[in-house]
mmCIF file of C-alpha atoms and ligand atoms in Angstrom:
data_model
loop_
_atom_site.group_PDB
_atom_site.id
_atom_site.type_symbol
_atom_site.label_atom_id
_atom_site.label_comp_id
_atom_site.label_asym_id
_atom_site.label_seq_id
_atom_site.Cartn_x
_atom_site.Cartn_y
_atom_site.Cartn_z
ATOM 1 C CA UNK Y 810 -9.561 103.126 75.877
ATOM 2 C CA UNK Y 811 -12.349 103.099 73.349
ATOM 3 C CA UNK Y 812 -13.378 106.716 73.476
ATOM 4 C CA UNK Y 813 -10.009 108.059 72.297
ATOM 5 C CA UNK Y 814 -10.085 106.170 68.986
ATOM 6 C CA UNK Y 815 -13.805 106.728 68.506
ATOM 7 C CA UNK Y 816 -13.408 110.471 68.838
ATOM 8 C CA UNK Y 817 -10.760 110.792 66.112
ATOM 9 C CA UNK Y 818 -12.099 113.122 63.442
ATOM 10 C CA UNK Y 819 -11.163 111.733 60.038
ATOM 11 C CA UNK Y 820 -10.995 113.952 56.957
ATOM 12 C CA UNK Y 821 -13.674 113.102 54.371
ATOM 13 C CA UNK Y 822 -12.498 110.281 52.094
ATOM 14 C CA UNK Y 823 -12.766 110.649 48.295
ATOM 15 C CA UNK Y 824 -14.048 107.075 48.038
ATOM 16 C CA UNK Y 825 -16.821 105.169 49.789
ATOM 17 C CA UNK Y 826 -16.885 101.367 49.948
ATOM 18 C CA UNK Y 827 -20.193 99.887 48.884
ATOM 19 C CA UNK Y 828 -21.599 96.368 49.044
ATOM 20 C CA UNK Y 829 -21.680 94.572 45.675
ATOM 21 C CA UNK Y 830 -22.553 90.960 46.517
ATOM 22 C CA UNK Y 831 -22.222 88.040 48.908
ATOM 23 C CA UNK Y 832 -21.899 84.259 49.024
ATOM 24 C CA UNK Y 833 -21.484 81.423 51.496
ATOM 25 C CA UNK Y 834 -20.392 77.826 51.676
ATOM 26 C CA UNK Y 835 -20.906 75.159 54.332
ATOM 27 C CA UNK Y 836 -19.710 71.545 54.231
ATOM 28 C CA UNK Y 837 -22.325 69.001 53.211
ATOM 29 C CA UNK Y 838 -21.722 66.833 56.282
ATOM 30 C CA UNK Y 839 -24.262 67.826 58.956
ATOM 31 C CA UNK Y 840 -23.696 66.644 62.514
ATOM 32 C CA UNK Y 841 -26.834 66.856 64.643
ATOM 33 C CA UNK Y 842 -26.929 67.017 68.425
ATOM 34 C CA UNK Y 843 -28.426 63.534 68.348
ATOM 35 C CA UNK Y 844 -25.315 62.269 66.538
ATOM 36 C CA UNK Y 845 -23.138 63.964 69.163
ATOM 37 C CA UNK Y 846 -25.016 61.964 71.820
ATOM 38 C CA UNK Y 847 -23.388 58.849 70.323
ATOM 39 C CA UNK Y 848 -19.912 60.406 70.595
ATOM 40 C CA UNK Y 849 -19.905 61.965 74.078
ATOM 41 C CA UNK Y 850 -21.883 62.329 77.301
ATOM 42 C CA UNK Y 851 -24.272 65.049 76.154
ATOM 43 C CA UNK Y 852 -27.885 65.453 75.065
ATOM 44 C CA UNK Y 853 -29.821 67.315 72.413
ATOM 45 C CA UNK Y 854 -31.933 68.839 75.194
ATOM 46 C CA UNK Y 855 -28.877 70.206 77.088
ATOM 47 C CA UNK Y 856 -27.301 71.690 73.962
ATOM 48 C CA UNK Y 857 -30.527 73.266 72.688
ATOM 49 C CA UNK Y 858 -31.449 74.699 76.078
ATOM 50 C CA UNK Y 859 -28.011 76.200 76.837
ATOM 51 C CA UNK Y 860 -27.019 77.320 73.326
ATOM 52 C CA UNK Y 861 -29.880 77.079 70.814
ATOM 53 C CA UNK Y 862 -27.689 74.907 68.569
ATOM 54 C CA UNK Y 863 -29.389 71.938 66.833
ATOM 55 C CA UNK Y 864 -26.744 71.021 64.255
ATOM 56 C CA UNK Y 865 -23.484 72.144 62.693
ATOM 57 C CA UNK Y 866 -21.660 71.444 59.396
ATOM 58 C CA UNK Y 867 -18.289 69.711 59.705
ATOM 59 C CA UNK Y 868 -15.602 69.790 57.005
ATOM 60 C CA UNK Y 869 -14.772 66.532 55.235
ATOM 61 C CA UNK Y 870 -11.206 65.268 54.829
ATOM 62 C CA UNK Y 871 -10.693 67.133 51.539
ATOM 63 C CA UNK Y 872 -12.262 70.393 52.727
ATOM 64 C CA UNK Y 873 -10.109 73.109 54.271
ATOM 65 C CA UNK Y 874 -10.545 76.709 55.380
ATOM 66 C CA UNK Y 875 -9.142 77.857 52.018
ATOM 67 C CA UNK Y 876 -11.357 75.562 49.937
ATOM 68 C CA UNK Y 877 -14.501 76.650 51.828
ATOM 69 C CA UNK Y 878 -13.410 80.298 51.620
ATOM 70 C CA UNK Y 879 -12.702 80.027 47.896
ATOM 71 C CA UNK Y 880 -16.152 78.591 47.182
ATOM 72 C CA UNK Y 881 -17.863 81.288 49.261
ATOM 73 C CA UNK Y 882 -15.806 83.916 47.409
ATOM 74 C CA UNK Y 883 -16.639 82.374 44.014
ATOM 75 C CA UNK Y 884 -20.344 82.584 44.869
ATOM 76 C CA UNK Y 885 -19.987 86.175 46.100
ATOM 77 C CA UNK Y 886 -18.251 87.190 42.856
ATOM 78 C CA UNK Y 887 -21.041 85.578 40.812
ATOM 79 C CA UNK Y 888 -23.659 87.303 42.959
ATOM 80 C CA UNK Y 889 -21.899 90.654 42.480
ATOM 81 C CA UNK Y 890 -21.317 90.019 38.733
ATOM 82 C CA UNK Y 891 -17.654 90.878 39.341
ATOM 83 C CA UNK Y 892 -14.884 89.034 37.480
ATOM 84 C CA UNK Y 893 -11.933 87.622 39.493
ATOM 85 C CA UNK Y 894 -9.686 89.861 37.332
ATOM 86 C CA UNK Y 895 -11.285 92.935 38.920
ATOM 87 C CA UNK Y 896 -10.307 91.985 42.484
ATOM 88 C CA UNK Y 897 -7.276 93.869 43.801
ATOM 89 C CA UNK Y 898 -7.700 93.214 47.544
ATOM 90 C CA UNK Y 899 -8.423 89.912 49.337
ATOM 91 C CA UNK Y 900 -8.745 89.773 53.111
ATOM 92 C CA UNK Y 901 -9.537 86.484 54.800
ATOM 93 C CA UNK Y 902 -10.543 86.484 58.457
ATOM 94 C CA UNK Y 903 -9.620 83.165 60.019
ATOM 95 C CA UNK Y 904 -8.183 81.612 63.160
ATOM 96 C CA UNK Y 905 -7.849 78.216 61.454
ATOM 97 C CA UNK Y 906 -5.616 78.803 58.414
ATOM 98 C CA UNK Y 907 -4.681 75.899 56.125
ATOM 99 C CA UNK Y 908 -1.018 76.560 56.849
ATOM 100 C CA UNK Y 909 0.948 78.772 59.217
ATOM 101 C CA UNK Y 910 1.887 80.581 56.017
ATOM 102 C CA UNK Y 911 1.225 81.619 53.289
ATOM 103 C CA UNK Y 912 -1.963 83.432 54.186
ATOM 104 C CA UNK Y 913 -5.256 81.683 53.443
ATOM 105 C CA UNK Y 914 -6.161 84.782 51.385
ATOM 106 C CA UNK Y 915 -3.250 83.985 49.043
ATOM 107 C CA UNK Y 916 -4.386 80.356 48.699
ATOM 108 C CA UNK Y 917 -7.890 81.569 47.844
ATOM 109 C CA UNK Y 918 -6.422 84.034 45.357
ATOM 110 C CA UNK Y 919 -4.607 81.190 43.570
ATOM 111 C CA UNK Y 920 -7.699 78.967 43.600
ATOM 112 C CA UNK Y 921 -9.849 81.688 42.013
ATOM 113 C CA UNK Y 922 -7.196 82.717 39.483
ATOM 114 C CA UNK Y 923 -7.111 86.286 40.733
ATOM 115 C CA UNK Y 924 -4.102 88.102 39.242
ATOM 116 C CA UNK Y 925 -1.551 89.953 41.400
ATOM 117 C CA UNK Y 926 -3.449 91.723 44.185
ATOM 118 C CA UNK Y 927 -3.101 92.585 47.872
ATOM 119 C CA UNK Y 928 -3.885 89.441 49.909
ATOM 120 C CA UNK Y 929 -3.555 88.815 53.630
ATOM 121 C CA UNK Y 930 -5.319 87.273 56.629
ATOM 122 C CA UNK Y 931 -6.837 88.991 59.655
ATOM 123 C CA UNK Y 932 -6.785 87.090 62.938
ATOM 124 C CA UNK Y 933 -9.325 88.361 65.453
ATOM 125 C CA UNK Y 934 -11.030 84.987 66.026
ATOM 126 C CA UNK Y 935 -14.844 85.307 66.088
ATOM 127 C CA UNK Y 936 -14.642 89.082 65.484
ATOM 128 C CA UNK Y 937 -12.424 88.536 62.457
ATOM 129 C CA UNK Y 938 -15.021 89.359 59.820
ATOM 130 C CA UNK Y 939 -15.939 92.673 61.432
ATOM 131 C CA UNK Y 940 -12.233 93.537 61.742
ATOM 132 C CA UNK Y 941 -11.650 92.527 58.104
ATOM 133 C CA UNK Y 942 -14.570 94.693 56.944
ATOM 134 C CA UNK Y 943 -13.042 97.663 58.718
ATOM 135 C CA UNK Y 944 -9.602 97.101 57.138
ATOM 136 C CA UNK Y 945 -11.081 96.600 53.659
ATOM 137 C CA UNK Y 946 -13.258 99.683 54.056
ATOM 138 C CA UNK Y 947 -10.257 101.808 55.086
ATOM 139 C CA UNK Y 948 -8.180 100.579 52.128
ATOM 140 C CA UNK Y 949 -10.974 101.171 49.627
ATOM 141 C CA UNK Y 950 -11.880 104.570 51.047
ATOM 142 C CA UNK Y 951 -8.252 105.720 50.905
ATOM 143 C CA UNK Y 952 -7.821 104.611 47.290
ATOM 144 C CA UNK Y 953 -5.422 101.700 47.945
ATOM 145 C CA UNK Y 954 -7.740 99.269 46.156
ATOM 146 C CA UNK Y 955 -10.857 99.389 43.986
ATOM 147 C CA UNK Y 956 -12.625 96.051 44.531
ATOM 148 C CA UNK Y 957 -12.244 93.831 47.585
ATOM 149 C CA UNK Y 958 -13.143 90.310 48.589
ATOM 150 C CA UNK Y 959 -13.739 90.080 52.336
ATOM 151 C CA UNK Y 960 -13.960 86.489 53.517
ATOM 152 C CA UNK Y 961 -14.598 84.809 56.856
ATOM 153 C CA UNK Y 962 -13.643 81.115 56.733
ATOM 154 C CA UNK Y 963 -13.049 78.557 59.472
ATOM 155 C CA UNK Y 964 -12.607 74.867 60.197
ATOM 156 C CA UNK Y 965 -12.931 74.983 63.988
ATOM 157 C CA UNK Y 966 -13.643 71.239 63.991
ATOM 158 C CA UNK Y 967 -9.880 70.806 63.520
ATOM 159 C CA UNK Y 968 -8.972 72.609 66.758
ATOM 160 C CA UNK Y 969 -11.670 71.089 68.964
ATOM 161 C CA UNK Y 970 -10.910 68.566 71.666
ATOM 162 C CA UNK Y 971 -13.635 66.073 70.744
ATOM 163 C CA UNK Y 972 -13.387 64.526 74.217
ATOM 164 C CA UNK Y 973 -14.346 67.860 75.857
ATOM 165 C CA UNK Y 974 -18.137 68.122 75.790
ATOM 166 C CA UNK Y 975 -18.038 71.667 77.198
ATOM 167 C CA UNK Y 976 -16.582 73.012 73.922
ATOM 168 C CA UNK Y 977 -17.010 70.328 71.227
ATOM 169 C CA UNK Y 978 -20.783 70.821 70.958
ATOM 170 C CA UNK Y 979 -20.541 74.564 70.309
ATOM 171 C CA UNK Y 980 -18.674 74.983 67.037
ATOM 172 C CA UNK Y 981 -18.993 74.249 63.302
ATOM 173 C CA UNK Y 982 -17.246 74.911 59.979
ATOM 174 C CA UNK Y 983 -18.087 77.186 57.056
ATOM 175 C CA UNK Y 984 -17.284 80.323 55.101
ATOM 176 C CA UNK Y 985 -18.952 83.523 53.945
ATOM 177 C CA UNK Y 986 -17.771 86.336 51.690
ATOM 178 C CA UNK Y 987 -18.694 89.823 50.550
ATOM 179 C CA UNK Y 988 -17.519 91.847 47.582
ATOM 180 C CA UNK Y 989 -17.014 95.549 48.303
ATOM 181 C CA UNK Y 990 -16.250 98.182 45.687
ATOM 182 C CA UNK Y 991 -14.959 101.774 45.922
ATOM 183 C CA UNK Y 992 -17.214 104.423 44.434
ATOM 184 C CA UNK Y 993 -16.718 108.176 44.475
ATOM 185 C CA UNK Y 994 -18.209 109.468 47.731
ATOM 186 C CA UNK Y 995 -20.167 112.074 45.806
ATOM 187 C CA UNK Y 996 -21.875 109.306 43.821
ATOM 188 C CA UNK Y 997 -22.540 106.842 46.670
ATOM 189 C CA UNK Y 998 -25.712 108.495 47.956
ATOM 190 C CA UNK Y 999 -26.775 106.884 51.222
ATOM 191 C CA UNK Y 1000 -25.190 103.510 50.309
ATOM 192 C CA UNK Y 1001 -21.984 102.178 51.740
ATOM 193 C CA UNK Y 1002 -20.032 101.114 54.758
ATOM 194 C CA UNK Y 1003 -20.860 103.812 57.295
ATOM 195 C CA UNK Y 1004 -18.964 103.149 60.543
ATOM 196 C CA UNK Y 1005 -17.088 100.625 62.648
ATOM 197 C CA UNK Y 1006 -16.382 100.251 66.366
ATOM 198 C CA UNK Y 1007 -13.594 97.760 67.110
ATOM 199 C CA UNK Y 1008 -12.203 96.777 70.495
ATOM 200 C CA UNK Y 1009 -9.770 94.288 72.030
ATOM 201 C CA UNK Y 1010 -8.758 93.489 75.608
ATOM 202 C CA UNK Y 1011 -5.800 91.113 75.651
ATOM 203 C CA UNK Y 1012 -5.967 90.857 79.439
ATOM 204 C CA UNK Y 1013 -8.802 88.367 78.898
ATOM 205 C CA UNK Y 1014 -6.737 86.079 76.624
ATOM 206 C CA UNK Y 1015 -6.812 83.140 79.053
ATOM 207 C CA UNK Y 1016 -10.616 82.860 79.027
ATOM 208 C CA UNK Y 1017 -10.775 81.611 75.421
ATOM 209 C CA UNK Y 1018 -7.671 80.407 73.590
ATOM 210 C CA UNK Y 1019 -5.937 77.579 71.736
ATOM 211 C CA UNK Y 1020 -3.149 75.938 73.726
ATOM 212 C CA UNK Y 1021 -0.658 75.685 70.864
ATOM 213 C CA UNK Y 1022 0.989 77.586 68.047
ATOM 214 C CA UNK Y 1023 4.137 77.748 65.936
ATOM 215 C CA UNK Y 1024 6.049 79.789 68.519
ATOM 216 C CA UNK Y 1025 4.700 78.069 71.628
ATOM 217 C CA UNK Y 1026 4.899 74.323 71.700
ATOM 218 C CA UNK Y 1027 5.122 73.912 67.950
ATOM 219 C CA UNK Y 1028 1.806 72.099 67.621
ATOM 220 C CA UNK Y 1029 -1.640 73.256 66.537
ATOM 221 C CA UNK Y 1030 -3.262 72.936 69.964
ATOM 222 C CA UNK Y 1031 -6.901 72.642 71.043
ATOM 223 C CA UNK Y 1032 -9.529 75.202 71.967
ATOM 224 C CA UNK Y 1033 -9.966 75.961 75.689
ATOM 225 C CA UNK Y 1034 -12.747 78.108 77.088
ATOM 226 C CA UNK Y 1035 -14.139 79.248 80.411
ATOM 227 C CA UNK Y 1036 -17.669 79.436 79.087
ATOM 228 C CA UNK Y 1037 -19.378 81.222 81.965
ATOM 229 C CA UNK Y 1038 -16.679 83.904 82.152
ATOM 230 C CA UNK Y 1039 -16.939 84.497 78.396
ATOM 231 C CA UNK Y 1040 -20.709 84.728 78.711
ATOM 232 C CA UNK Y 1041 -20.428 87.348 81.464
ATOM 233 C CA UNK Y 1042 -18.452 89.708 79.199
ATOM 234 C CA UNK Y 1043 -20.322 89.087 75.951
ATOM 235 C CA UNK Y 1044 -23.606 90.975 76.359
ATOM 236 C CA UNK Y 1045 -22.058 94.137 77.813
ATOM 237 C CA UNK Y 1046 -19.193 94.312 75.326
ATOM 238 C CA UNK Y 1047 -21.341 93.731 72.261
ATOM 239 C CA UNK Y 1048 -24.011 96.202 73.403
ATOM 240 C CA UNK Y 1049 -21.423 98.935 73.950
ATOM 241 C CA UNK Y 1050 -19.914 98.383 70.483
ATOM 242 C CA UNK Y 1051 -23.358 98.562 68.839
ATOM 243 C CA UNK Y 1052 -24.096 101.860 70.587
ATOM 244 C CA UNK Y 1053 -20.694 103.314 69.653
ATOM 245 C CA UNK Y 1054 -21.032 102.276 66.013
ATOM 246 C CA UNK Y 1055 -24.491 103.838 65.737
ATOM 247 C CA UNK Y 1056 -23.265 107.026 67.395
ATOM 248 C CA UNK Y 1057 -20.374 107.312 64.934
ATOM 249 C CA UNK Y 1058 -22.733 106.898 61.983
ATOM 250 C CA UNK Y 1059 -25.297 109.309 63.474
ATOM 251 C CA UNK Y 1060 -28.107 106.746 63.423
ATOM 252 C CA UNK Y 1061 -30.415 105.468 66.142
ATOM 253 C CA UNK Y 1062 -30.448 101.777 67.030
ATOM 254 C CA UNK Y 1063 -34.141 101.814 66.110
ATOM 255 C CA UNK Y 1064 -33.222 102.977 62.549
ATOM 256 C CA UNK Y 1065 -31.457 99.656 61.859
ATOM 257 C CA UNK Y 1066 -33.321 97.220 59.636
ATOM 258 C CA UNK Y 1067 -31.276 94.082 60.405
ATOM 259 C CA UNK Y 1068 -28.879 93.003 63.135
ATOM 260 C CA UNK Y 1069 -26.529 90.248 61.993
ATOM 261 C CA UNK Y 1070 -24.748 89.046 65.136
ATOM 262 C CA UNK Y 1071 -21.952 86.557 65.581
ATOM 263 C CA UNK Y 1072 -23.775 83.283 66.216
ATOM 264 C CA UNK Y 1073 -22.116 82.025 69.413
ATOM 265 C CA UNK Y 1074 -25.062 81.233 71.590
ATOM 266 C CA UNK Y 1075 -28.798 81.960 71.480
ATOM 267 C CA UNK Y 1076 -28.722 83.248 75.051
ATOM 268 C CA UNK Y 1077 -26.087 85.872 74.139
ATOM 269 C CA UNK Y 1078 -28.199 86.987 71.158
ATOM 270 C CA UNK Y 1079 -31.279 87.256 73.373
ATOM 271 C CA UNK Y 1080 -29.324 89.083 76.085
ATOM 272 C CA UNK Y 1081 -28.036 91.716 73.650
ATOM 273 C CA UNK Y 1082 -31.501 92.117 72.113
ATOM 274 C CA UNK Y 1083 -33.018 92.650 75.579
ATOM 275 C CA UNK Y 1084 -30.363 95.125 76.701
ATOM 276 C CA UNK Y 1085 -30.521 97.139 73.459
ATOM 277 C CA UNK Y 1086 -34.321 96.942 73.129
ATOM 278 C CA UNK Y 1087 -34.064 95.311 69.678
ATOM 279 C CA UNK Y 1088 -37.091 93.896 67.896
ATOM 280 C CA UNK Y 1089 -36.585 90.119 67.850
ATOM 281 C CA UNK Y 1090 -37.721 89.899 64.231
ATOM 282 C CA UNK Y 1091 -34.841 92.194 63.195
ATOM 283 C CA UNK Y 1092 -32.179 89.873 64.651
ATOM 284 C CA UNK Y 1093 -30.885 87.301 62.153
ATOM 285 C CA UNK Y 1094 -30.407 84.019 63.999
ATOM 286 C CA UNK Y 1095 -28.748 80.982 62.424
ATOM 287 C CA UNK Y 1096 -27.014 79.522 65.475
ATOM 288 C CA UNK Y 1097 -29.450 76.572 65.428
ATOM 289 C CA UNK Y 1098 -28.216 75.459 62.004
ATOM 290 C CA UNK Y 1099 -24.529 76.512 61.953
ATOM 291 C CA UNK Y 1100 -23.399 76.546 65.593
ATOM 292 C CA UNK Y 1101 -20.502 78.922 66.229
ATOM 293 C CA UNK Y 1102 -18.413 79.202 63.060
ATOM 294 C CA UNK Y 1103 -16.160 81.949 64.442
ATOM 295 C CA UNK Y 1104 -15.142 84.446 61.700
ATOM 296 C CA UNK Y 1105 -17.491 82.770 59.197
ATOM 297 C CA UNK Y 1106 -20.529 83.234 61.386
ATOM 298 C CA UNK Y 1107 -21.511 86.823 60.505
ATOM 299 C CA UNK Y 1108 -21.220 86.490 56.694
ATOM 300 C CA UNK Y 1109 -22.941 83.075 56.821
ATOM 301 C CA UNK Y 1110 -25.897 84.529 58.738
ATOM 302 C CA UNK Y 1111 -25.956 87.579 56.461
ATOM 303 C CA UNK Y 1112 -26.157 85.324 53.413
ATOM 304 C CA UNK Y 1113 -29.017 83.250 54.848
ATOM 305 C CA UNK Y 1114 -31.070 86.421 55.430
ATOM 306 C CA UNK Y 1115 -30.189 87.829 52.014
ATOM 307 C CA UNK Y 1116 -31.052 84.607 50.204
ATOM 308 C CA UNK Y 1117 -34.407 84.242 51.956
ATOM 309 C CA UNK Y 1118 -35.310 87.797 50.977
ATOM 310 C CA UNK Y 1119 -35.140 89.492 54.372
ATOM 311 C CA UNK Y 1120 -32.078 91.693 53.769
ATOM 312 C CA UNK Y 1121 -32.691 93.850 50.669
ATOM 313 C CA UNK Y 1122 -30.977 96.675 48.791
ATOM 314 C CA UNK Y 1123 -31.242 99.919 50.735
ATOM 315 C CA UNK Y 1124 -31.463 98.219 54.132
ATOM 316 C CA UNK Y 1125 -29.372 99.438 57.065
ATOM 317 C CA UNK Y 1126 -27.529 96.406 58.441
ATOM 318 C CA UNK Y 1127 -25.442 96.119 61.602
ATOM 319 C CA UNK Y 1128 -22.849 93.352 61.870
ATOM 320 C CA UNK Y 1129 -21.446 92.555 65.335
ATOM 321 C CA UNK Y 1130 -19.206 89.970 66.968
ATOM 322 C CA UNK Y 1131 -17.130 89.019 69.975
ATOM 323 C CA UNK Y 1132 -14.423 86.416 70.281
ATOM 324 C CA UNK Y 1133 -11.127 85.276 71.743
ATOM 325 C CA UNK Y 1134 -8.645 87.926 72.791
ATOM 326 C CA UNK Y 1135 -11.105 89.262 73.753
ATOM 327 C CA UNK Y 1136 -11.917 91.065 70.554
ATOM 328 C CA UNK Y 1137 -15.283 92.565 69.720
ATOM 329 C CA UNK Y 1138 -16.866 95.142 67.475
ATOM 330 C CA UNK Y 1139 -19.587 96.254 65.107
ATOM 331 C CA UNK Y 1140 -19.879 97.516 61.526
ATOM 332 C CA UNK Y 1141 -22.760 99.408 59.985
ATOM 333 C CA UNK Y 1142 -23.524 99.222 56.279
ATOM 334 C CA UNK Y 1143 -26.302 100.583 54.057
ATOM 335 C CA UNK Y 1144 -26.816 98.119 51.196
HETATM 336 N N1 ACO Z 352 -23.657 68.282 77.613
HETATM 337 C C1 ACO Z 352 -24.162 68.011 78.817
HETATM 338 N N2 ACO Z 352 -23.732 68.591 79.943
HETATM 339 C C2 ACO Z 352 -22.742 69.500 79.834
HETATM 340 C C3 ACO Z 352 -22.161 69.836 78.599
HETATM 341 C C4 ACO Z 352 -22.653 69.183 77.452
HETATM 342 N N3 ACO Z 352 -22.175 69.429 76.216
HETATM 343 N N4 ACO Z 352 -21.201 70.764 78.804
HETATM 344 C C5 ACO Z 352 -21.180 71.002 80.118
HETATM 345 N N5 ACO Z 352 -22.090 70.248 80.751
HETATM 346 C C6 ACO Z 352 -22.391 70.191 82.151
HETATM 347 C C7 ACO Z 352 -21.245 70.643 83.015
HETATM 348 O O1 ACO Z 352 -20.327 69.610 83.218
HETATM 349 C C8 ACO Z 352 -21.964 71.029 84.268
HETATM 350 O O2 ACO Z 352 -22.238 69.873 85.000
HETATM 351 P P1 ACO Z 352 -22.146 69.876 86.611
HETATM 352 O O3 ACO Z 352 -23.159 70.861 87.075
HETATM 353 O O4 ACO Z 352 -22.451 68.474 86.945
HETATM 354 O O5 ACO Z 352 -20.741 70.294 86.919
HETATM 355 C C9 ACO Z 352 -23.281 71.605 83.772
HETATM 356 O O6 ACO Z 352 -23.444 71.099 82.440
HETATM 357 C C10 ACO Z 352 -23.316 73.103 83.711
HETATM 358 O O7 ACO Z 352 -22.140 73.560 83.083
HETATM 359 P P2 ACO Z 352 -21.884 75.089 82.861
HETATM 360 O O8 ACO Z 352 -20.544 75.288 82.234
HETATM 361 O O9 ACO Z 352 -22.193 75.819 84.130
HETATM 362 O O10 ACO Z 352 -23.008 75.414 81.806
HETATM 363 P P3 ACO Z 352 -23.494 76.819 81.308
HETATM 364 O O11 ACO Z 352 -24.912 77.014 81.616
HETATM 365 O O12 ACO Z 352 -22.550 77.916 81.681
HETATM 366 O O13 ACO Z 352 -23.404 76.641 79.741
HETATM 367 C C11 ACO Z 352 -22.015 77.314 77.921
HETATM 368 C C12 ACO Z 352 -22.146 76.413 79.128
HETATM 369 C C13 ACO Z 352 -23.086 76.966 76.914
HETATM 370 C C14 ACO Z 352 -20.642 77.120 77.276
HETATM 371 C C15 ACO Z 352 -22.192 78.762 78.394
HETATM 372 O O14 ACO Z 352 -21.311 79.068 79.437
HETATM 373 C C16 ACO Z 352 -21.963 79.738 77.296
HETATM 374 O O15 ACO Z 352 -22.756 79.866 76.398
HETATM 375 N N6 ACO Z 352 -20.888 80.537 77.376
HETATM 376 C C17 ACO Z 352 -20.586 81.493 76.349
HETATM 377 C C18 ACO Z 352 -19.425 81.034 75.667
HETATM 378 C C19 ACO Z 352 -19.557 80.989 74.187
HETATM 379 O O16 ACO Z 352 -20.592 81.106 73.581
HETATM 380 N N7 ACO Z 352 -18.402 80.804 73.608
HETATM 381 C C20 ACO Z 352 -18.287 80.716 72.225
HETATM 382 C C21 ACO Z 352 -16.987 81.300 71.816
HETATM 383 S S1 ACO Z 352 -16.841 82.955 72.301
HETATM 384 C C22 ACO Z 352 -17.748 83.725 71.322
HETATM 385 O O17 ACO Z 352 -17.867 83.333 70.182
HETATM 386 C C23 ACO Z 352 -18.439 84.861 71.879
#
C-alpha cells in the first residue's frame, strides 16, 4: 500500500515551497474540565489522567470555522509580511465547514479580500492540515501557484453530542494558518518543505465518524468514536509515517529539531515519543490547553512554539497527525 507511492521517483521540481509565516486564532471562551463537571458526569481528574486535557476553547454564537480561519490567516499574512493581493492559492483543511458549499477557503478568501485565486477545502479530518500542506507544496513546486495560504480550521463543538461524556470532553475549536511561497529550487538552499508521507485506510471508517451528511440522512450528525480502538491504531500508524517521511527526506529522526504532533491525547503523544525514541523536550504539546482541534491542532501547536521562541528559522520541523478515515501522515519542513 504505502511503499508503492513512497517509492515513486519524482523529477526535480523547478520550484521549492518555503515557509513565510504563521498565525493562529482560538475563541475567547475557555471551557475548563471543572466547568464540564457541571454539565455531565465527568471529573477533571479523569479527563487529565486519560487525555492530558485541562481546557479547550469553544466558539461563540457569532464565530464559525470560516471566521476563525480568516483571523488565523490574517495573522499569518501579517507575520509573513505578505499582502492578501499576493495570495493565489488558499487551501482550508476542515471537517466542520460553515456550509456544505461553497468551500470554507472561498469564504475566507472573500473575508480577506483576496482577489481571484485557487481556493478549495481538504477533508481528511484530524490529518487535514498535513494533507493540505502536501497539496499546497505540490502546487507550488509545479508552478501552479506562487504564494499559498494553508489553513486548518474547525468548530468541532458543533458536531459533538454534549450528552456523550466519552467524546464531548476531548475536543475544542480553533484555527491555524501558514503562508508558503514558491522560490526557485536553486535559490532555496536547505530551506523548504522537504517530504510528506500520507496514508488512509477507509476500512476503519466506522471507528471514528459523524453519523450524518448531505447525502446520508440530510442532517449534520454527531461525532461517534470507539476510543480504545482508535488508540490502538494511533501510535503504530503515526510512528510508521514519521519514519517514512524522514526516509524520503534522507534525514534521521534524531536530526529533527521539533515534532509538532496532532494534539489528540497526551498518551498518544507519549506513546509515539517512546516508540520513536524522541526527546520529550522536542515534542510540542498543547493538548492541555486546546484539547483536540482536529485539522487546526497542528498549526495551532506550531504557532504556540513559534511565538514562545522554541521554533526558529533554520529549524527542521516534523508535523504529524492521525484522524477519522483513518487518515494519517507526516510532513517535514526546514524553516
Ligand atoms: N468522564 C468520566 N468517566 C468516563 C468518561 C468521562 N469523560 N468517558 C468515559 N468514562 C468512563 C467509561 O464509561 C468507562 O466506565 P466503566 O468502566 O464504568 O464502563 C471508563 O471511563 C473507562 O472508559 P474507556 O473508554 O475504557 O476509557 P479509556 O481509558 O479508553 O479512555 C479515551 C478513553 C480517552 C477516549 C481513550 O480511549 C483515547 O484516548 N482514545 C484515543 C482516541 C482519541 O484520542 N480520539 C481523538 C480523535 S482521533 C484522533 O484525533 C487521533
